[in-house]
Coordinates of C-alpha atoms in Angstrom, one line a residue:
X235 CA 48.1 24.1 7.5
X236 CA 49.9 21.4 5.2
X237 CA 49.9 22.8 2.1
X238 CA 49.3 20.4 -0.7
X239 CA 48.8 19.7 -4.6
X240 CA 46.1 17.6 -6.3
X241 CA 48.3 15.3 -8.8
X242 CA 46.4 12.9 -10.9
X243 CA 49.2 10.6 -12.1
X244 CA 51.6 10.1 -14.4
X245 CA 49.0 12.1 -17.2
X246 CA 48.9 15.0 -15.1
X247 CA 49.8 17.8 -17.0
X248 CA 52.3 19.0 -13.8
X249 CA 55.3 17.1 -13.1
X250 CA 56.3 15.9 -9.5
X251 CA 58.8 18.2 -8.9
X252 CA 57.1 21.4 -9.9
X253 CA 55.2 20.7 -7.0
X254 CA 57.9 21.2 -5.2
X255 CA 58.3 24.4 -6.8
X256 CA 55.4 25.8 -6.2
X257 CA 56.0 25.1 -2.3
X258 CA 53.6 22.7 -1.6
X259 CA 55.1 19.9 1.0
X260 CA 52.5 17.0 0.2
X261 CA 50.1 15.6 -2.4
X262 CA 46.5 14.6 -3.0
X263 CA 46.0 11.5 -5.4
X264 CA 43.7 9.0 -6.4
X265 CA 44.1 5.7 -8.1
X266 CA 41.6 7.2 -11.0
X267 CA 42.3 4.0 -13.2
X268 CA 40.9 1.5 -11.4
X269 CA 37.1 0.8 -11.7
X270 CA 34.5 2.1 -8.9
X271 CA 33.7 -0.9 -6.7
X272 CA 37.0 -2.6 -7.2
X273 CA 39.4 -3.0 -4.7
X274 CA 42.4 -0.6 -4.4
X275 CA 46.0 -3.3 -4.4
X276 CA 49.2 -2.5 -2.4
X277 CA 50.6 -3.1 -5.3
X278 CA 48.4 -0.4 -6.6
X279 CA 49.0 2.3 -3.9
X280 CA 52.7 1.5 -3.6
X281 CA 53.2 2.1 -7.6
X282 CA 51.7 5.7 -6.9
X283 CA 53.5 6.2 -3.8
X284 CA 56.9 5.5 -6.0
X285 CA 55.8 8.4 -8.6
X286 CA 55.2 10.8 -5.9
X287 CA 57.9 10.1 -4.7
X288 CA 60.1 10.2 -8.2
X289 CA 61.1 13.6 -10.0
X290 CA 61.0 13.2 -13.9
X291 CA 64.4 12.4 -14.1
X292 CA 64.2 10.2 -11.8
X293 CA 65.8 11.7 -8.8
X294 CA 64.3 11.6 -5.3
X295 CA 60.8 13.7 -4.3
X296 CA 60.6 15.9 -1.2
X297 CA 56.7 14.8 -1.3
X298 CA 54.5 12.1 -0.4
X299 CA 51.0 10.8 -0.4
X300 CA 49.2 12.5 2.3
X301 CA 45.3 12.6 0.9
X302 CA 43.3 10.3 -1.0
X303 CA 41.0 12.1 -3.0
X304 CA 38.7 10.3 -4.2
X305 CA 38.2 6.7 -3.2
X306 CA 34.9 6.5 -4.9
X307 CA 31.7 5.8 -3.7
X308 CA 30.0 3.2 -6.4
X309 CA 26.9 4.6 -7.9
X310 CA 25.4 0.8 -7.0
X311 CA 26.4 1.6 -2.8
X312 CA 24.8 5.3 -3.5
X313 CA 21.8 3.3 -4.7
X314 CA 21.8 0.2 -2.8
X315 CA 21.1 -1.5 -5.9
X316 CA 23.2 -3.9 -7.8
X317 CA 26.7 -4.7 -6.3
X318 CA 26.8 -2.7 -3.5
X319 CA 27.1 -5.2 -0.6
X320 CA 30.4 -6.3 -2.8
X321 CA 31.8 -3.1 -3.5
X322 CA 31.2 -2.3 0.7
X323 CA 33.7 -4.7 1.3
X324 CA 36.1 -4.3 -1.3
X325 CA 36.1 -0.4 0.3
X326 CA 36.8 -1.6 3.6
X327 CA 39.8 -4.0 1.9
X328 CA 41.2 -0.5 0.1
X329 CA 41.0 1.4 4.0
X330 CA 43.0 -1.6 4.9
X331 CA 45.6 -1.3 1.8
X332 CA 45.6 2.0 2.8
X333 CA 46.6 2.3 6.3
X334 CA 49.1 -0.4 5.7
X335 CA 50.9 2.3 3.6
X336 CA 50.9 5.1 6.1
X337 CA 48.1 6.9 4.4
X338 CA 45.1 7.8 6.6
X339 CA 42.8 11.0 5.3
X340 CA 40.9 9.8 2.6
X341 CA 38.2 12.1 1.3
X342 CA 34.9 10.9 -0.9
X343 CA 31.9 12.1 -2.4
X344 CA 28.0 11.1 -2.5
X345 CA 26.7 13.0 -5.3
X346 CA 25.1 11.5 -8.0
X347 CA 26.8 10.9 -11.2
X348 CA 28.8 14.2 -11.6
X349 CA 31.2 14.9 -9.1
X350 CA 30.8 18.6 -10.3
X351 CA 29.2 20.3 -13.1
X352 CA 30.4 23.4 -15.1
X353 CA 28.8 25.0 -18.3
X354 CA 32.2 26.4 -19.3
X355 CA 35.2 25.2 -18.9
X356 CA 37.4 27.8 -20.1
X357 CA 35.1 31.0 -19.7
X358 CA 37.2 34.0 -20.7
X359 CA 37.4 36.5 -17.7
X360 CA 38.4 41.0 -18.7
X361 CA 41.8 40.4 -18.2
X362 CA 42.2 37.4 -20.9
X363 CA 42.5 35.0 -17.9
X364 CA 40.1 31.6 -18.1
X365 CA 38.3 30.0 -15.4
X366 CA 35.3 27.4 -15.5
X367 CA 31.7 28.9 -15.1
X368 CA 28.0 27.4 -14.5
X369 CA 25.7 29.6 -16.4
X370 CA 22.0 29.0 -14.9
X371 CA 20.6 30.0 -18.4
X372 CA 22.8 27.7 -20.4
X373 CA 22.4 24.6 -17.8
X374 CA 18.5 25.3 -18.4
X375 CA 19.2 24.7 -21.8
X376 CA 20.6 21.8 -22.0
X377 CA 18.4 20.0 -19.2
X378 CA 14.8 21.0 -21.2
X379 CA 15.7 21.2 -24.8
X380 CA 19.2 19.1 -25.2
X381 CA 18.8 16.1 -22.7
X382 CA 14.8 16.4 -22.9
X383 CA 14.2 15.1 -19.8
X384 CA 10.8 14.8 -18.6
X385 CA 9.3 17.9 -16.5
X386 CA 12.7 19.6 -16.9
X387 CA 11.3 23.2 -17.4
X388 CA 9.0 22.7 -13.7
X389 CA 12.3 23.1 -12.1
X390 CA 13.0 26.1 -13.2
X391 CA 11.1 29.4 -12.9
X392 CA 9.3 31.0 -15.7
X393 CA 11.9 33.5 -16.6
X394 CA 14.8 31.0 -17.1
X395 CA 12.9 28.9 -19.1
X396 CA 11.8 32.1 -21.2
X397 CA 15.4 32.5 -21.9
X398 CA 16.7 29.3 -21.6
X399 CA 14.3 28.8 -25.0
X400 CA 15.6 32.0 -26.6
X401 CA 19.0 30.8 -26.0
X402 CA 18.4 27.1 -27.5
X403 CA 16.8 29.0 -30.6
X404 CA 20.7 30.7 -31.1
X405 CA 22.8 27.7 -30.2
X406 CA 24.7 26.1 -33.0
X407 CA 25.0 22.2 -33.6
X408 CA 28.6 22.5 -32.5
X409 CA 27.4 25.1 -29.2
X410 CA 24.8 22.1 -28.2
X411 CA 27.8 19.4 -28.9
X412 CA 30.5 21.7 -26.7
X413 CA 27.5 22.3 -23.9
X414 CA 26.5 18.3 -23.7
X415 CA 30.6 17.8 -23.5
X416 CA 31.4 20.0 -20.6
X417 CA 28.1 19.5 -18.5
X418 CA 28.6 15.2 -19.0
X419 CA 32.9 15.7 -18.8
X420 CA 33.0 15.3 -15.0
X421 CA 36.3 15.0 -13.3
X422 CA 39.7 15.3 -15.1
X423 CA 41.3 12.0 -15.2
X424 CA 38.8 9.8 -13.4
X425 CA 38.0 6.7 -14.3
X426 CA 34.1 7.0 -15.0
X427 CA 34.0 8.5 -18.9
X428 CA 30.3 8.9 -19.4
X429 CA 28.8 8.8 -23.2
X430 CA 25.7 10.8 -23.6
X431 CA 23.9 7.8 -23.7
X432 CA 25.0 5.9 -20.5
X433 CA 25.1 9.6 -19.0
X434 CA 21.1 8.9 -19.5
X435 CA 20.8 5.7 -18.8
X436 CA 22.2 6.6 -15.6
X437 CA 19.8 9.4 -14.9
X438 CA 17.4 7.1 -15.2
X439 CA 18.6 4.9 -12.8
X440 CA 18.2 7.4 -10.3
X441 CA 14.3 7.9 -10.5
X442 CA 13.4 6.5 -7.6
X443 CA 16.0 7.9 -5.5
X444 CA 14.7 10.6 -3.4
X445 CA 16.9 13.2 -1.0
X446 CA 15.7 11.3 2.1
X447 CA 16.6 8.1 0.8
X448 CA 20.0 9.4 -0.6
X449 CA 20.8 10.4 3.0
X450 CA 19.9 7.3 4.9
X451 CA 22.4 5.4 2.2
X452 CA 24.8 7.8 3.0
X453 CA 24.5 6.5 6.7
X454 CA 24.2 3.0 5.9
X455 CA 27.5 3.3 4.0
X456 CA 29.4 5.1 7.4
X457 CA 27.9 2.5 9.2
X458 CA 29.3 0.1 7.6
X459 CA 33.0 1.2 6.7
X460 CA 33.5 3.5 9.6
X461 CA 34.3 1.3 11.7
X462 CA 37.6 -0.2 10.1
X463 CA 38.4 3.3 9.7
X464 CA 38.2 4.1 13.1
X465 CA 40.3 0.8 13.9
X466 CA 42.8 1.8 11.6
X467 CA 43.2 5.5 12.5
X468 CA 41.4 6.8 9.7
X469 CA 39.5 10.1 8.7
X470 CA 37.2 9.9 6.3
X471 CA 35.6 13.5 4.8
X472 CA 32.9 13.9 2.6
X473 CA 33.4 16.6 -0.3
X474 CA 29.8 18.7 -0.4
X475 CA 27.8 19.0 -3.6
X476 CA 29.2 21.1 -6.5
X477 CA 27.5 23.0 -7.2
X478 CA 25.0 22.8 -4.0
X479 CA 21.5 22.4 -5.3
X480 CA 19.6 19.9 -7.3
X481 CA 20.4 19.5 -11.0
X482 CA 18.5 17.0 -13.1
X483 CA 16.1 16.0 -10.5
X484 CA 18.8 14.1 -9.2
X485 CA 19.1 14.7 -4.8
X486 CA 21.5 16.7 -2.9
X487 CA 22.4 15.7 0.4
X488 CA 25.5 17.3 1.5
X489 CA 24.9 21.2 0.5
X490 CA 24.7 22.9 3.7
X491 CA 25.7 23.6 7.4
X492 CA 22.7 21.6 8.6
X493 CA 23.5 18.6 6.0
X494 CA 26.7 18.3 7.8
X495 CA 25.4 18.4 11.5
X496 CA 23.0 15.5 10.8
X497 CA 26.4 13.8 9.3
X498 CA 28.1 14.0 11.9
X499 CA 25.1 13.2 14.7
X500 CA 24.0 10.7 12.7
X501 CA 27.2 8.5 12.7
X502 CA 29.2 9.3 15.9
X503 CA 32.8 8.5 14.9
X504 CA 36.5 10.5 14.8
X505 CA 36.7 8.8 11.7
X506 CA 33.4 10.7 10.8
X507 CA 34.6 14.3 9.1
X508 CA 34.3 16.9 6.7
X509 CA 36.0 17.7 3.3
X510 CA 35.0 22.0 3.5
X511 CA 35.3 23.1 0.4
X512 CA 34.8 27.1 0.2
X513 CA 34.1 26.5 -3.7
X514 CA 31.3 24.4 -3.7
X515 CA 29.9 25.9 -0.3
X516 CA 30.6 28.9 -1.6
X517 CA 27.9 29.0 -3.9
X518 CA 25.2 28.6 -1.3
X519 CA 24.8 32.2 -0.4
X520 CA 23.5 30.8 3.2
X521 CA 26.6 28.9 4.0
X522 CA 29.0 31.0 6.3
X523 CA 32.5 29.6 5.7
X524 CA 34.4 30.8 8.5
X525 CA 31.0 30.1 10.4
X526 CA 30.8 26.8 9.4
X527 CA 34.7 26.3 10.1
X528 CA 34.1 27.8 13.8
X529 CA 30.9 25.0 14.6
X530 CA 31.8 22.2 13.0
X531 CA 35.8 22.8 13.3
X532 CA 36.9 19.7 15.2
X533 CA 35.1 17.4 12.3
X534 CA 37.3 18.9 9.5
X535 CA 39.7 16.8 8.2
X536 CA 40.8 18.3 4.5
X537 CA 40.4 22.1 3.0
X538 CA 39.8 23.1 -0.7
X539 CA 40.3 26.5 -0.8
X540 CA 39.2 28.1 -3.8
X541 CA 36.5 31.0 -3.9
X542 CA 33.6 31.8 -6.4
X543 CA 31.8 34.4 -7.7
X544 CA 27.8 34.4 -7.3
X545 CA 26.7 36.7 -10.1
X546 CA 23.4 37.8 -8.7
X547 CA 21.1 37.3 -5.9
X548 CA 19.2 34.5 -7.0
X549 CA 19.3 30.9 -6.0
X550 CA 20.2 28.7 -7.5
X551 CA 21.9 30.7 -10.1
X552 CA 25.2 31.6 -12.5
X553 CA 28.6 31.6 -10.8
X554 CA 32.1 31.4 -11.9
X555 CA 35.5 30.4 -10.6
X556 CA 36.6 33.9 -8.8
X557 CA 40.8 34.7 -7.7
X558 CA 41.4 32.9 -4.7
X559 CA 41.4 36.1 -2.6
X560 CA 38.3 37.5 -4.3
X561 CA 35.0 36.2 -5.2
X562 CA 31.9 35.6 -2.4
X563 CA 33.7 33.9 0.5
X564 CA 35.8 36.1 2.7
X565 CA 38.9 33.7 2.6
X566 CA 41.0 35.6 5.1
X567 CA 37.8 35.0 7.7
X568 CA 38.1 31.3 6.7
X569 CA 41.5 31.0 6.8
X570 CA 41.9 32.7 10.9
X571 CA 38.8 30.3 11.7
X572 CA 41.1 27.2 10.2
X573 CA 44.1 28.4 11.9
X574 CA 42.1 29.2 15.4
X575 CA 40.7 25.5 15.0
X576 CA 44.6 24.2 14.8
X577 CA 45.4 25.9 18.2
X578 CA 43.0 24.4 19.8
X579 CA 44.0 21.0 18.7
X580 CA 47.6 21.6 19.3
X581 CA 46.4 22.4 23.1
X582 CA 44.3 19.5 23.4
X583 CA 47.5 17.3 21.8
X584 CA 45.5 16.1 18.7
X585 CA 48.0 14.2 16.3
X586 CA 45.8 15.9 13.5
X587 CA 46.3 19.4 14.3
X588 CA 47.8 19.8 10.9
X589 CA 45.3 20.3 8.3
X590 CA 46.0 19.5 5.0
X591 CA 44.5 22.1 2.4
X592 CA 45.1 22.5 -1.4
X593 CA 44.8 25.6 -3.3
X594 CA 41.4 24.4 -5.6
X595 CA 40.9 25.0 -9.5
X596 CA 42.5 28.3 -10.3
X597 CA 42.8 30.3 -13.6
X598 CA 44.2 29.4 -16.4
X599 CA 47.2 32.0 -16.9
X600 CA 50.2 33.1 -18.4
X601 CA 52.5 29.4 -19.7
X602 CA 48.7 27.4 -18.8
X603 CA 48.1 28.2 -22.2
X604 CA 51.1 26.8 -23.3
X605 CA 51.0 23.5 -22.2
X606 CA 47.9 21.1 -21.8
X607 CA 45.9 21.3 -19.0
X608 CA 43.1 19.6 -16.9
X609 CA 39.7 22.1 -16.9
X610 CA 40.4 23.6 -13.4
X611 CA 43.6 22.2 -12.3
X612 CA 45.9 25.0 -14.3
X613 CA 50.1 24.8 -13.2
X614 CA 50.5 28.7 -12.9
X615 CA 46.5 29.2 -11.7
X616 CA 46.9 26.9 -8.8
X617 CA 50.5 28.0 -8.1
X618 CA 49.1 31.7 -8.0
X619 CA 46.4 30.5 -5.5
X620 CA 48.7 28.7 -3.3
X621 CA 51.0 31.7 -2.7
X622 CA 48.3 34.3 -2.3
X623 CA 47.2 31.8 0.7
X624 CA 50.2 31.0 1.7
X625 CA 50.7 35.2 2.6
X626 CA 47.4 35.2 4.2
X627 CA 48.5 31.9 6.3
X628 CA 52.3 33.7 7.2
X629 CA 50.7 37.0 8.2
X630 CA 47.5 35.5 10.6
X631 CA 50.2 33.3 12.3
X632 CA 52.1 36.3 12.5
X633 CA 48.9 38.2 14.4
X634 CA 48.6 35.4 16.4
X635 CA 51.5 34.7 17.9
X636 CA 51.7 38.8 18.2
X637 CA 48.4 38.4 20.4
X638 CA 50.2 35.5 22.4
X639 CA 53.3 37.3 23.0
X640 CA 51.4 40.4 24.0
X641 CA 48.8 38.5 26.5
X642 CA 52.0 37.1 28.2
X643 CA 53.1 39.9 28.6
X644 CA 50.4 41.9 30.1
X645 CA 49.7 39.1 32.3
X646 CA 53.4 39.4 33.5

């Protein structure tokens, strides 16, 4: 696997070259400053390339751009309302700015609003560690008695509300304040800062929007921009819902094995593939990671691997950001089925037989609490995920080519 780092410019709290530090050989960016919709420049993509490529004091990077994550999906394409047939084009003219500068694995999202929604973002764990958390009870909360939408409390059942209410009765102006921050906060450093108010208004917007319909925009948008990908030697991969079920009456389209089988039949393309994330799948007890990595295998094009912690058996429920070796999802399962998956593309002579992965969210440990961080993106967190994966990588590859070496030689 390339082993990568999520750097979100120049105001990410980890510099360029303790990347290199950590051992991670490429990086994950976005141009989180321009507006959804707009086009991204060369000039743009070339700047960033240059700070990647640039250690603070100024000497030369080891690293480079390898994954654009995100180039964002407008909320008017989602909708097909608005600008969308503009902002269409202006995403094919990024793919093109793109491949011009070498970089072809671009991953995107097509959830509504939030690109993921936590409760907590700094949830103390027993041994002092902190790591973001949804809490059902808390989210219940907030959606009946804080954001008052309309019919909130039919989508939960009775014994959430019940204490969804006795919570609200506790919470302090300054708990209800902290709650409406972190749910609304969505992703550090993007370019989409969301008041409370337009954080409604856009709710709003959304009340026609069924699942069904959110799906066949989903195609329309592949249709459309797949295939300059394609033409350029591109691999788009869709990031799944985080968490993986409905929150706010809004739709959830990409939560599930089957979600991603009609993706891919629905819009037949190589250019067609699949962000897995173990997180966010992670919380569907249904979804079988190293399952889903064996079926749909040949469509995947970018790995977060992070793991998390379902706290009881009902769905939807409370779950929090777990070690990267612990938590719900058997990561060493997932991580044989991704390295299976990259000899069989090696035999078959794919180009892509590399796949890039980054060690996602972590805890924050140790000097994180020293130094500003993003909610989830902790320096020592992440840099403890990436090695503990990195040992799981070095000893499967070691079993593997073990089993090679020891077929050979019984076949001789």
């Amino acid at each position: 696997m390339k082993q990568t780092w999520r750097w979100f410019g120049p105001k990410d709290c980890t510099l360029i070259e303790e990347i290199e530090q950590a051992g991670a050989t490429g990086v994950v960016s976005g141009l989180h400053h321009v507006p959804n919709g707009e086009v991204w420049t060369r000039a743009e993509i070339e700047k960033r390339q240059a700070e990647i490529a640039t250690r603070s004091d100024g000497t030369p990077s080891s690293l480079k751009w390898d994954v654009v994550e995100s180039l964002p999906v407008s909320e008017d394409i989602k909708k097909q309302d608005g600008a969308w047939r503009a902002h269409l084009e202006a995403y094919k003219t990024s793919l093109e700015n793109l491949a011009e500068a070498g970089i072809k694995t671009v991953c995107y999202n097509f959830m509504p609003i939030l690109d993921w929604t936590r409760t907590d973002l700094a949830w103390r764990l027993d041994n002092t560690a902190t790591c973001m958390r949804f809490d059902l009870i808390d989210f219940a909360a907030f959606d009946i008695f804080i954001l008052n939408r309309a019919d909130a409390a039919s989508d939960f059942p009775a014994e959430v509300v019940e204490a969804a209410t006795a919570r609200h009765a506790t919470m302090l102006d300054a708990d209800k304040q902290a709650l409406m921050a972190n749910i609304v906060m969505g992703l550090p450093g993007a370019n989409q800062e969301l008041t409370f108010n337009d954080f409604k208004a856009l709710l709003g917007s959304y009340s026609d929007i069924t699942s069904e319909r959110l799906k066949s925009n989903q195609y329309t948008f592949l249709r459309e921009v797949l295939p300059t990908a394609e033409r350029l030697g591109m691999r788009l991969c869709c990031h799944p819902d985080d968490p993986p079920f409905s929150l706010l009456g809004l739709p959830r389209v990409m939560s599930t094995e089957q979600d991603y089988a009609e993706l891919i039949a629905a819009v037949d393309s190589p250019a067609n593939g699949i962000t897995l994330c173990s997180g966010s799948l992670g919380v569907h007890p249904q979804n079988d990671l190293a399952g889903m990595m064996r079926r749909l295998g040949p469509h995947v094009h970018f790995l977060h691997l992070r793991n998390v912690q379902r706290e009881s058996d009902m769905f939807p429920g409370s779950f929090y950001e777990a070690e990267h070796l612990g938590g719900s999802t058997d990561m060493v399962a997932l991580i044989a089925a991704v390295l299976s998956e990259e000899k069989r593309r090696r035999a078959e002579g794919r180009e892509d037989w590399n796949i890039p992965m980054r060690p996602d969210h972590g805890h924050e440990m140790v000097d994180d609490f020293k130094r500003p961080q993003q909610p989830g993106y902790p320096v020592t967190g992440r840099l403890r995920g990436l090695a503990e994966l990195r040992g799981v990588i070095a000893a499967l590859s070691s079993d593997f080519a073990n089993l090679s070496t020891d077929a050979r030689d019984n076949n001789a």
